Amino acid sequence: MRFYICGTNLIFILMRKITIAKGDGIGPEIMDATLKILKAAGAQIETEEIQVGEQVYLSGNTAGISKESWDIIRRNKIFLKAPITTPQGGGYKSLNVTTRKFLGLYANIRPCMSLHPFVTTKHPVMDIVIIRENEEDLYAGIEHQQTDEVTQCLKLISRPGCEKIVRYAFEYAKQYGRKKVTCFTKDNIMKQTDGLFHKVFDEIAAEYPELENEHWIVDIGAAKLADTPEIFDVIVMPNLYGDILSDVAAQIAGSVGLAGSANIGEECAMFEAIHGSAPRMSRDSANPSGLLEGAVMMLNHIGQIDVAEKIHNAWLKTIESGIHTKDLFIEGKSMKNVGTAEFAEAVISNLGRLPEKLKAVNYEKNTIINLPKYKRAAPMIKTLVGVDLFVDDKGLIADDLAERLKKIEINGFELTMITNRGIKVWPEGFQETFCTDHWRCRFKSTNGTPFTSQVILELMANALSHNIDVIKTENLYQFNGKDGYSLGQGQ
Ligand code: NAD
């Protein structure tokens, strides 16, 4: 145990056991460099190492991690992970995605700041934090091939998922003295899923009147981010957009090698660099800054804020001194081109010093962000109002399919629409529309009789007897009287 004085308070720091994994490719080198700096700075951590990644995958474990390693991660709760290589093909599941979801690490925080003029960038005043939802969206990995021609990936967005990440973004902005929270979605197209994310953003934004808030459609938002990142501050977004745009943001700030990320859950947390294992990079040439930044976030998270601050400032001092790894080195501008290990030594030699030109960090006021437990609202009134039968049909003519589907109708429950890849092709489709073998055929009550599960069973039985190949069904519900399904495009 050690202590330090913060204002008039005496703060005690306990030795903290953390799990580490050195990973693959450049992983072991950047982890060794990072741990050396942490030790020299006086971090009160004890490490317990586990093996994950390529060798574990290739030994036949498709998850890339053993049960014993899970036990260690869950016991220690804090995990510092170097990047790993996921072998191509062979059904290997991404360990990163699995870890985030198994451990409920719902918030992924990725700060991206330019270090102008010491790191070359077109965006000298960029200072943003991307807060990415980490458990949902297309990363549910629920995919199916449904017909010869069509595959499907399920995009899942939940209210608890949105509420947790959006609230985290506002709390983060408040704690770190940020001014604005921006939301990126594509809710002009995905009105149910991204629409929910945007709606929750608006609801929670209203609870933080001291912070500015805004919403951008992700395509133009991404363009603005790449062009004028200085107009953004904290940006919160669903998983896939956050994954892509945080790499863009790190790269335009100077190098993907500079950015770290924190994956935060209620019980556990994982810290890492945002980049991968860069297996083609030559030895002792990688920039360890991304993992080091992840480790600084970890020290903040476990309350060792004085060590976090000391390391961060020594790192800034090293960068402004022109001691640069290959990714940042510019002849005539940088002072020295160093390898991974020498960069770590340079940071160590700067411990206790502040940057003179770059702004020093001050973590004195940092505390852990604790969100209130998610409170479930009262169940809504859910009313079945129809069904979409998805049909595999190789006839490829919508009018012909409609004629066959008319034969399976039940009195009062009729075919109202057929779409192909979302666009309405019956009634009154365009002959120019390209059709695949995958059709969504909507049946609804046409005389006011309530729709029931029995109707769906009868429609299915009728389809079977008329050789109509139903590949899946999707129930159409209203929630508290509001439609919970999309219209056909052009409907
Ligand atoms: P990558 O991020 O590993 O490397 C892309 C390029 O970025 C490298 O060639 C290099 O030029 C540069 N780069 C990356 N890290 C750097 C560093 N520290 N210093 C300097 N330059 C750096 O992306 P990739 O080549 O697409 O992926 C390689 C492997 O990493 C794949 O198996 C992938 O699945 C895995 N991956 C792992 C993680 C993770 O473990 N968190 C994340 C992304 C990718």
Coordinates of C-alpha atoms and ligand atoms in Angstrom, one line a residue:
M1 CA 0.0 0.0 0.0
R2 CA 1.1 3.6 -0.7
F3 CA -0.4 7.0 -0.2
Y4 CA -0.3 10.5 -1.7
I5 CA -1.7 13.8 -0.8
C6 CA -4.5 15.4 -2.9
G7 CA -5.5 18.8 -1.6
T8 CA -6.1 18.3 2.1
N9 CA -6.9 14.6 1.6
L10 CA -4.6 11.6 2.2
I11 CA -5.3 9.0 -0.5
F12 CA -4.3 5.4 0.1
I13 CA -3.5 3.2 -2.9
L14 CA -3.7 -0.6 -2.7
M15 CA -1.8 -3.0 -4.9
R16 CA -4.2 -4.0 -7.6
K17 CA -4.0 -7.4 -9.4
I18 CA -4.7 -7.1 -13.1
T19 CA -4.8 -9.7 -15.9
I20 CA -2.6 -9.1 -18.9
A21 CA -2.3 -10.8 -22.3
K22 CA 0.6 -10.1 -24.5
G23 CA -1.2 -11.1 -27.7
D24 CA 0.4 -11.6 -31.2
G25 CA 2.5 -9.8 -33.7
I26 CA 3.7 -6.5 -32.2
G27 CA 1.6 -7.3 -29.0
P28 CA 4.4 -8.7 -26.8
E29 CA 6.8 -5.8 -27.6
I30 CA 4.3 -3.1 -27.0
M31 CA 3.1 -4.8 -23.8
D32 CA 6.7 -5.2 -22.4
A33 CA 7.3 -1.5 -23.2
T34 CA 4.1 -0.4 -21.5
L35 CA 4.6 -2.5 -18.4
K36 CA 8.2 -1.2 -18.0
I37 CA 6.9 2.4 -18.0
L38 CA 4.1 1.5 -15.6
K39 CA 6.6 -0.1 -13.2
A40 CA 9.1 2.8 -13.4
A41 CA 6.2 5.2 -12.7
G42 CA 5.3 3.4 -9.5
A43 CA 2.0 1.9 -10.6
Q44 CA 0.7 -0.4 -7.8
I45 CA -0.2 -3.3 -10.0
E46 CA 0.5 -7.0 -9.9
T47 CA 0.1 -8.8 -13.2
E48 CA -1.3 -12.2 -13.9
E49 CA -0.6 -13.3 -17.5
I50 CA -2.9 -15.4 -19.6
Q51 CA -2.5 -16.8 -23.2
V52 CA -5.0 -15.7 -25.8
G53 CA -5.0 -15.4 -29.5
E54 CA -3.5 -17.1 -32.5
Q55 CA -1.8 -20.0 -30.8
V56 CA -4.9 -20.8 -28.8
Y57 CA -7.0 -20.6 -31.9
L58 CA -4.7 -22.8 -33.9
S59 CA -4.7 -25.4 -31.1
G60 CA -8.3 -26.0 -32.0
N61 CA -10.0 -23.6 -29.6
T62 CA -12.3 -21.5 -31.9
A63 CA -12.9 -18.9 -29.1
G64 CA -9.1 -18.2 -28.8
I65 CA -9.2 -18.4 -25.0
S66 CA -9.4 -21.2 -22.4
K67 CA -11.9 -21.6 -19.5
E68 CA -9.0 -21.1 -17.0
S69 CA -8.2 -17.8 -18.6
W70 CA -11.8 -16.6 -18.4
D71 CA -11.7 -17.5 -14.6
I72 CA -8.6 -15.3 -14.2
I73 CA -10.1 -12.4 -16.1
R74 CA -13.3 -12.6 -14.1
R75 CA -11.5 -12.8 -10.8
N76 CA -9.2 -9.9 -11.4
K77 CA -11.9 -7.8 -13.2
I78 CA -9.3 -5.5 -14.9
F79 CA -7.7 -6.7 -18.1
L80 CA -4.9 -5.0 -20.1
K81 CA -4.8 -6.7 -23.5
A82 CA -2.3 -6.4 -26.4
P83 CA -3.7 -6.9 -29.9
I84 CA -4.2 -10.5 -31.1
T85 CA -4.3 -12.1 -34.6
T86 CA -7.6 -13.8 -35.5
P87 CA -6.7 -16.4 -38.1
Q88 CA -8.6 -15.9 -41.4
G89 CA -11.5 -18.4 -42.1
G90 CA -12.1 -21.6 -40.1
G91 CA -15.0 -20.2 -38.1
Y92 CA -12.7 -18.5 -35.5
K93 CA -14.8 -16.0 -33.4
S94 CA -13.3 -12.6 -32.6
L95 CA -12.1 -12.8 -29.0
N96 CA -12.4 -9.0 -28.7
V97 CA -16.1 -9.0 -29.5
T98 CA -16.7 -12.0 -27.3
T99 CA -14.8 -10.5 -24.3
R100 CA -16.7 -7.2 -24.6
K101 CA -20.0 -9.0 -24.6
F102 CA -19.3 -11.8 -22.1
L103 CA -18.1 -9.2 -19.5
G104 CA -20.8 -6.7 -20.3
L105 CA -18.3 -4.0 -21.4
Y106 CA -20.9 -1.8 -22.9
A107 CA -18.9 1.4 -23.3
N108 CA -15.9 1.8 -25.6
I109 CA -14.1 5.1 -25.1
R110 CA -11.6 6.2 -27.7
P111 CA -10.0 9.7 -27.2
C112 CA -8.3 11.1 -30.4
M113 CA -6.2 14.2 -30.0
S114 CA -3.8 15.8 -32.4
L115 CA -0.3 16.6 -31.0
H116 CA 0.5 19.4 -33.5
P117 CA 3.1 20.4 -34.5
F118 CA 5.0 17.4 -33.1
V119 CA 2.9 14.8 -34.9
T120 CA 2.0 15.6 -38.5
T121 CA -1.7 16.0 -39.1
K122 CA -4.0 18.1 -41.3
H123 CA -6.1 18.8 -38.2
P124 CA -4.0 20.7 -35.6
V125 CA -6.8 21.5 -33.1
M126 CA -8.5 18.1 -33.1
D127 CA -9.5 16.9 -29.6
I128 CA -12.4 14.4 -29.7
V129 CA -13.6 11.4 -27.8
I130 CA -15.6 8.7 -29.5
I131 CA -17.9 6.7 -27.3
R132 CA -18.9 3.6 -29.1
E133 CA -21.7 1.2 -28.1
N134 CA -19.9 -2.0 -27.6
E135 CA -22.3 -5.0 -27.3
E136 CA -25.0 -4.7 -29.9
D137 CA -25.8 -3.7 -33.5
L138 CA -24.6 -5.9 -36.3
Y139 CA -21.9 -7.3 -33.9
A140 CA -24.5 -9.7 -32.5
G141 CA -23.0 -11.8 -35.3
I142 CA -26.4 -13.4 -36.0
E143 CA -26.2 -14.2 -39.7
H144 CA -28.0 -16.6 -42.0
Q145 CA -28.1 -17.6 -45.6
Q146 CA -31.8 -17.7 -46.4
T147 CA -31.9 -18.4 -50.1
D148 CA -29.5 -19.1 -52.9
E149 CA -29.0 -15.4 -53.5
V150 CA -29.6 -13.7 -50.1
T151 CA -27.8 -13.6 -46.8
Q152 CA -28.9 -11.7 -43.7
C153 CA -27.2 -10.2 -40.6
L154 CA -29.4 -9.2 -37.8
K155 CA -29.0 -5.6 -36.4
L156 CA -30.1 -5.6 -32.8
I157 CA -30.4 -2.3 -30.9
S158 CA -32.0 -2.3 -27.4
R159 CA -33.3 0.4 -25.2
P160 CA -31.1 -0.6 -22.2
G161 CA -28.1 -0.7 -24.6
C162 CA -28.9 2.8 -25.9
E163 CA -29.7 4.3 -22.5
K164 CA -26.4 3.0 -20.9
I165 CA -24.1 4.2 -23.7
V166 CA -25.8 7.6 -24.2
R167 CA -25.9 8.3 -20.4
Y168 CA -22.2 7.2 -20.2
A169 CA -21.4 9.7 -23.0
F170 CA -23.1 12.6 -21.1
E171 CA -21.6 11.6 -17.8
Y172 CA -18.1 11.4 -19.4
A173 CA -18.6 14.8 -21.0
K174 CA -19.6 16.3 -17.6
Q175 CA -16.7 14.7 -15.7
Y176 CA -14.0 15.7 -18.3
G177 CA -15.2 19.3 -18.7
R178 CA -16.4 18.7 -22.3
K179 CA -18.9 21.1 -23.8
K180 CA -20.9 19.1 -26.4
V181 CA -22.1 15.6 -27.1
T182 CA -22.9 14.7 -30.7
C183 CA -24.8 11.6 -31.8
F184 CA -24.3 9.9 -35.2
T185 CA -27.0 7.5 -36.6
K186 CA -28.6 6.6 -39.9
D187 CA -32.1 6.9 -38.6
N188 CA -33.4 8.4 -41.9
I189 CA -33.1 4.8 -43.2
M190 CA -33.2 2.6 -40.1
K191 CA -36.1 4.1 -38.3
Q192 CA -36.6 1.4 -35.8
T193 CA -33.0 0.6 -34.8
D194 CA -31.0 3.8 -35.3
G195 CA -34.3 5.6 -34.7
L196 CA -34.4 4.2 -31.1
F197 CA -30.7 5.2 -30.5
H198 CA -31.5 8.8 -31.7
K199 CA -34.7 8.9 -29.6
V200 CA -32.9 7.8 -26.4
F201 CA -30.2 10.4 -27.2
D202 CA -32.8 13.2 -27.3
E203 CA -34.4 11.9 -24.1
I204 CA -31.2 11.8 -22.1
A205 CA -29.8 15.0 -23.6
A206 CA -32.7 16.8 -22.0
E207 CA -31.4 15.7 -18.6
Y208 CA -28.1 17.6 -19.2
P209 CA -29.1 21.2 -20.1
E210 CA -25.5 22.4 -19.3
L211 CA -24.1 20.4 -22.2
E212 CA -24.7 21.2 -25.9
N213 CA -26.1 18.3 -27.9
E214 CA -26.7 17.6 -31.6
H215 CA -27.4 14.8 -34.0
W216 CA -25.9 14.1 -37.4
I217 CA -26.8 11.5 -40.0
V218 CA -23.7 9.3 -39.9
D219 CA -22.6 9.7 -43.6
I220 CA -22.4 13.5 -43.5
G221 CA -21.2 13.4 -39.9
A222 CA -18.3 11.0 -41.0
A223 CA -17.4 13.4 -43.8
K224 CA -17.3 16.3 -41.4
L225 CA -15.3 14.3 -38.9
A226 CA -12.7 13.6 -41.5
D227 CA -12.7 17.2 -42.8
T228 CA -13.2 19.4 -39.8
P229 CA -12.8 17.2 -36.6
E230 CA -12.4 20.4 -34.5
I231 CA -16.1 21.0 -34.6
F232 CA -16.7 17.9 -32.6
D233 CA -16.1 17.2 -28.9
V234 CA -17.7 13.9 -27.5
I235 CA -19.4 11.7 -30.2
V236 CA -21.6 8.8 -29.2
M237 CA -22.6 6.2 -31.8
P238 CA -23.8 2.6 -32.4
N239 CA -21.2 -0.1 -32.6
L240 CA -20.3 -0.4 -36.3
Y241 CA -20.1 3.3 -37.0
G242 CA -18.0 3.7 -33.8
D243 CA -15.6 0.9 -34.9
I244 CA -15.0 2.5 -38.3
L245 CA -14.9 6.1 -37.3
S246 CA -12.6 5.7 -34.3
D247 CA -10.0 4.3 -36.6
V248 CA -10.5 7.2 -39.0
A249 CA -10.3 9.7 -36.2
A250 CA -7.0 8.1 -34.8
Q251 CA -5.5 8.0 -38.3
I252 CA -6.2 11.6 -39.1
A253 CA -4.9 12.7 -35.7
G254 CA -1.5 11.3 -36.7
S255 CA -1.4 7.5 -36.5
V256 CA -3.5 4.5 -35.5
G257 CA -0.5 3.6 -33.3
L258 CA -1.3 6.6 -31.0
A259 CA -4.8 5.7 -29.8
G260 CA -5.9 3.6 -26.9
S261 CA -9.3 2.5 -25.8
A262 CA -11.2 1.6 -22.6
N263 CA -14.0 -1.0 -22.6
I264 CA -16.0 -0.3 -19.5
G265 CA -18.7 -2.5 -17.8
E266 CA -20.4 -2.5 -14.4
E267 CA -18.1 -5.2 -13.0
C268 CA -15.1 -5.5 -15.3
A269 CA -13.1 -3.4 -17.7
M270 CA -10.6 -4.1 -20.5
F271 CA -8.0 -1.7 -21.8
E272 CA -6.2 -2.0 -25.1
A273 CA -4.8 -0.2 -28.2
I274 CA -7.3 0.4 -31.0
H275 CA -5.0 -1.1 -33.6
G276 CA -4.4 -4.7 -34.4
S277 CA -1.4 -7.0 -34.2
A278 CA 0.3 -5.6 -37.3
P279 CA 1.9 -8.9 -38.1
R280 CA 3.8 -7.6 -41.1
M281 CA 5.7 -4.9 -39.1
S282 CA 9.3 -5.5 -38.4
R283 CA 10.5 -6.2 -34.9
D284 CA 11.1 -3.3 -32.5
S285 CA 9.5 -0.7 -34.8
A286 CA 5.9 -0.4 -33.5
N287 CA 4.7 2.6 -31.5
P288 CA 3.6 1.4 -28.0
S289 CA 1.6 4.7 -27.4
G290 CA -1.8 3.2 -28.1
L291 CA -1.5 0.4 -25.5
L292 CA 0.2 2.9 -23.1
E293 CA -2.7 5.2 -23.5
G294 CA -5.0 2.3 -22.8
A295 CA -2.9 1.6 -19.6
V296 CA -3.2 5.3 -18.6
M297 CA -7.0 4.9 -18.8
M298 CA -6.7 1.8 -16.7
L299 CA -4.8 3.5 -14.0
N300 CA -7.4 6.3 -13.9
H301 CA -10.1 3.7 -13.7
I302 CA -8.5 1.9 -10.7
G303 CA -7.9 5.1 -8.9
Q304 CA -4.1 5.5 -9.5
I305 CA -4.6 8.9 -11.0
D306 CA -1.3 10.4 -9.9
V307 CA 0.6 7.6 -11.8
A308 CA -1.7 8.0 -14.8
E309 CA -1.0 11.7 -14.9
K310 CA 2.7 11.3 -14.5
I311 CA 2.9 8.7 -17.3
H312 CA 0.7 10.8 -19.6
N313 CA 2.8 13.9 -19.1
A314 CA 6.1 12.1 -19.6
W315 CA 4.7 10.6 -22.8
L316 CA 3.6 14.1 -24.1
K317 CA 7.1 15.4 -23.2
T318 CA 8.7 12.5 -25.1
I319 CA 6.6 13.2 -28.2
E320 CA 7.3 17.0 -28.1
S321 CA 11.0 16.2 -27.7
G322 CA 10.9 14.6 -31.2
I323 CA 11.6 11.1 -30.0
H324 CA 9.5 9.2 -32.5
T325 CA 8.8 5.7 -33.6
K326 CA 8.8 5.0 -37.4
D327 CA 5.1 5.8 -37.9
L328 CA 5.6 9.4 -36.6
F329 CA 9.2 10.0 -37.6
I330 CA 9.8 12.8 -40.2
E331 CA 13.4 13.5 -41.3
G332 CA 14.4 17.0 -40.4
K333 CA 11.4 17.5 -38.1
S334 CA 11.7 14.7 -35.6
M335 CA 14.8 14.5 -33.5
K336 CA 15.4 10.8 -33.3
N337 CA 13.9 7.6 -34.9
V338 CA 13.6 5.0 -32.1
G339 CA 12.4 1.5 -31.8
T340 CA 9.6 0.3 -29.4
A341 CA 12.0 -0.4 -26.4
E342 CA 14.0 2.8 -26.8
F343 CA 10.8 4.9 -27.0
A344 CA 9.8 3.3 -23.6
E345 CA 13.1 4.2 -22.1
A346 CA 12.7 7.8 -23.3
V347 CA 9.2 8.0 -21.6
I348 CA 10.8 6.6 -18.4
S349 CA 13.5 9.2 -18.5
N350 CA 10.8 11.9 -18.7
L351 CA 8.8 10.7 -15.7
G352 CA 8.2 13.6 -13.4
R353 CA 8.6 16.2 -16.2
L354 CA 5.8 18.2 -17.8
P355 CA 5.5 18.9 -21.5
E356 CA 6.4 22.5 -22.2
K357 CA 4.5 23.1 -25.5
L358 CA 1.8 20.5 -25.5
K359 CA -0.9 21.0 -22.8
A360 CA -0.1 18.9 -19.7
V361 CA -2.9 16.7 -18.4
N362 CA -4.4 17.0 -14.9
Y363 CA -6.4 14.1 -13.6
E364 CA -6.8 15.4 -10.1
K365 CA -10.6 15.6 -10.4
N366 CA -11.1 12.3 -12.0
T367 CA -13.5 9.8 -10.5
I368 CA -15.0 6.6 -11.8
I369 CA -18.2 7.1 -13.8
N370 CA -20.9 5.2 -12.0
L371 CA -24.2 5.0 -13.8
P372 CA -27.5 4.3 -12.0
K373 CA -28.8 0.7 -12.5
Y374 CA -31.0 0.4 -15.6
K375 CA -34.6 0.6 -14.6
R376 CA -37.0 -1.3 -16.7
A377 CA -40.2 0.6 -17.7
A378 CA -43.6 -1.0 -17.3
P379 CA -44.3 -3.4 -20.1
M380 CA -46.0 -1.9 -23.1
I381 CA -49.3 -3.0 -24.6
K382 CA -48.3 -5.3 -27.5
T383 CA -50.8 -6.0 -30.2
L384 CA -50.3 -8.5 -33.1
V385 CA -51.5 -6.8 -36.3
G386 CA -50.0 -8.9 -39.1
V387 CA -47.2 -11.1 -40.3
D388 CA -44.4 -10.9 -42.9
L389 CA -43.8 -14.3 -44.5
F390 CA -40.4 -14.4 -46.1
V391 CA -40.5 -16.7 -49.1
D392 CA -37.9 -18.3 -51.3
D393 CA -39.3 -18.1 -54.9
K394 CA -37.3 -18.6 -58.0
G395 CA -40.1 -17.5 -60.4
L396 CA -38.7 -13.9 -59.9
I397 CA -42.0 -12.2 -61.0
A398 CA -43.8 -10.4 -58.2
D399 CA -47.3 -10.5 -59.9
D400 CA -47.1 -14.3 -60.3
L401 CA -46.0 -14.8 -56.7
A402 CA -48.9 -12.6 -55.5
E403 CA -51.3 -14.7 -57.5
R404 CA -50.0 -17.8 -55.7
L405 CA -50.1 -16.1 -52.3
K406 CA -53.7 -15.1 -52.9
K407 CA -54.6 -18.8 -52.7
I408 CA -53.3 -19.1 -49.1
E409 CA -55.3 -16.1 -47.8
I410 CA -57.8 -16.6 -45.0
N411 CA -61.1 -14.8 -45.0
G412 CA -60.4 -11.2 -43.6
F413 CA -56.5 -11.7 -43.5
E414 CA -55.1 -10.8 -46.9
L415 CA -51.8 -10.2 -48.7
T416 CA -51.3 -6.4 -48.6
M417 CA -47.7 -6.0 -50.0
I418 CA -44.7 -7.8 -51.3
T419 CA -41.2 -6.3 -51.1
N420 CA -37.9 -7.5 -52.5
R421 CA -34.8 -6.4 -50.7
G422 CA -37.1 -3.8 -48.9
I423 CA -38.6 -2.2 -52.0
K424 CA -42.3 -2.7 -52.8
V425 CA -42.8 -4.8 -55.9
W426 CA -46.5 -5.6 -55.5
P427 CA -49.0 -4.1 -55.8
E428 CA -47.9 -1.6 -58.5
G429 CA -44.2 -2.5 -58.6
F430 CA -41.9 -1.1 -61.3
Q431 CA -40.7 -3.5 -64.0
E432 CA -37.3 -1.9 -63.7
T433 CA -36.8 -3.1 -60.1
F434 CA -34.3 -5.9 -59.9
C435 CA -35.6 -8.9 -57.9
T436 CA -33.8 -11.7 -56.1
D437 CA -35.3 -15.0 -54.9
H438 CA -36.1 -13.5 -51.5
W439 CA -39.5 -12.0 -50.9
R440 CA -41.2 -10.4 -47.9
C441 CA -45.0 -11.0 -48.2
R442 CA -47.1 -9.0 -45.7
F443 CA -50.5 -10.3 -44.5
K444 CA -52.8 -8.1 -42.4
S445 CA -56.3 -8.0 -41.2
T446 CA -58.4 -6.3 -43.9
N447 CA -61.8 -6.2 -42.1
G448 CA -60.8 -5.2 -38.6
T449 CA -60.8 -8.8 -37.2
P450 CA -57.9 -9.0 -34.7
F451 CA -54.9 -10.9 -36.0
T452 CA -53.8 -13.9 -33.9
S453 CA -51.1 -16.5 -33.8
Q454 CA -53.6 -19.0 -35.0
V455 CA -53.9 -17.0 -38.3
I456 CA -50.2 -17.3 -38.7
L457 CA -50.3 -21.0 -38.2
E458 CA -53.1 -21.4 -40.8
L459 CA -51.2 -19.2 -43.3
M460 CA -48.1 -21.4 -42.8
A461 CA -50.1 -24.6 -43.3
N462 CA -51.8 -23.2 -46.4
A463 CA -48.4 -22.1 -47.8
L464 CA -47.1 -25.7 -47.2
S465 CA -50.0 -27.2 -49.1
H466 CA -49.5 -24.8 -52.0
N467 CA -45.7 -25.5 -52.2
I468 CA -44.8 -22.0 -51.1
D469 CA -41.3 -22.1 -49.5
V470 CA -41.6 -19.9 -46.3
I471 CA -38.1 -19.5 -45.0
K472 CA -39.0 -17.4 -41.9
T473 CA -41.7 -15.2 -40.4
E474 CA -41.6 -11.9 -38.7
N475 CA -44.6 -10.9 -36.5
L476 CA -45.9 -7.3 -36.9
Y477 CA -46.7 -5.7 -33.6
Q478 CA -47.9 -2.4 -32.4
F479 CA -46.5 -1.2 -29.1
N480 CA -48.8 1.1 -27.1
G481 CA -50.7 1.6 -30.4
K482 CA -47.6 2.6 -32.4
D483 CA -46.3 0.5 -35.4
G484 CA -43.2 -1.5 -34.5
Y485 CA -42.2 -2.4 -38.1
S486 CA -41.1 -0.6 -41.2
L487 CA -43.2 0.1 -44.2
G488 CA -42.1 -1.2 -47.6
Q489 CA -39.9 1.3 -49.5
G490 CA -42.2 3.1 -51.9
Q491 CA -45.3 2.0 -49.9
Ligands
NAD1 P1 -3.5 -3.4 -37.8 O1 -4.1 -2.4 -37.0 O2 -2.9 -4.6 -37.1 O3 -2.3 -2.8 -38.7 C1 -2.6 -2.0 -39.8 C2 -1.4 -1.1 -40.1 O4 -1.4 0.0 -39.1 C3 0.0 -1.7 -39.9 O5 0.4 -2.4 -41.0 C4 0.8 -0.5 -39.5 O6 1.2 0.2 -40.7 C5 -0.1 0.3 -38.7 N1 0.0 0.1 -37.3 C6 -0.8 -0.6 -36.5 N2 -0.4 -0.6 -35.2 C7 0.7 0.2 -35.2 C8 1.6 0.6 -34.2 N3 1.5 0.2 -32.9 N4 2.7 1.4 -34.5 C9 2.8 1.8 -35.8 N5 2.0 1.4 -36.8 C10 1.0 0.6 -36.5 O7 -4.6 -4.0 -38.8 P2 -4.7 -5.3 -39.7 O8 -3.3 -5.5 -40.4 O9 -5.9 -5.2 -40.5 O10 -4.9 -6.5 -38.7 C11 -3.9 -7.4 -38.3 C12 -4.4 -8.4 -37.3 O11 -4.9 -7.7 -36.1 C13 -5.7 -9.2 -37.8 O12 -5.6 -10.5 -37.4 C14 -6.8 -8.5 -37.1 O13 -7.9 -9.4 -36.9 C15 -6.2 -8.2 -35.8 N6 -6.8 -7.1 -35.0 C16 -6.8 -7.2 -33.7 C17 -7.3 -6.2 -32.9 C18 -7.3 -6.3 -31.4 O14 -6.8 -7.3 -30.9 N7 -7.9 -5.4 -30.6 C19 -7.9 -5.0 -33.5 C20 -7.8 -4.9 -34.9 C21 -7.3 -5.9 -35.6

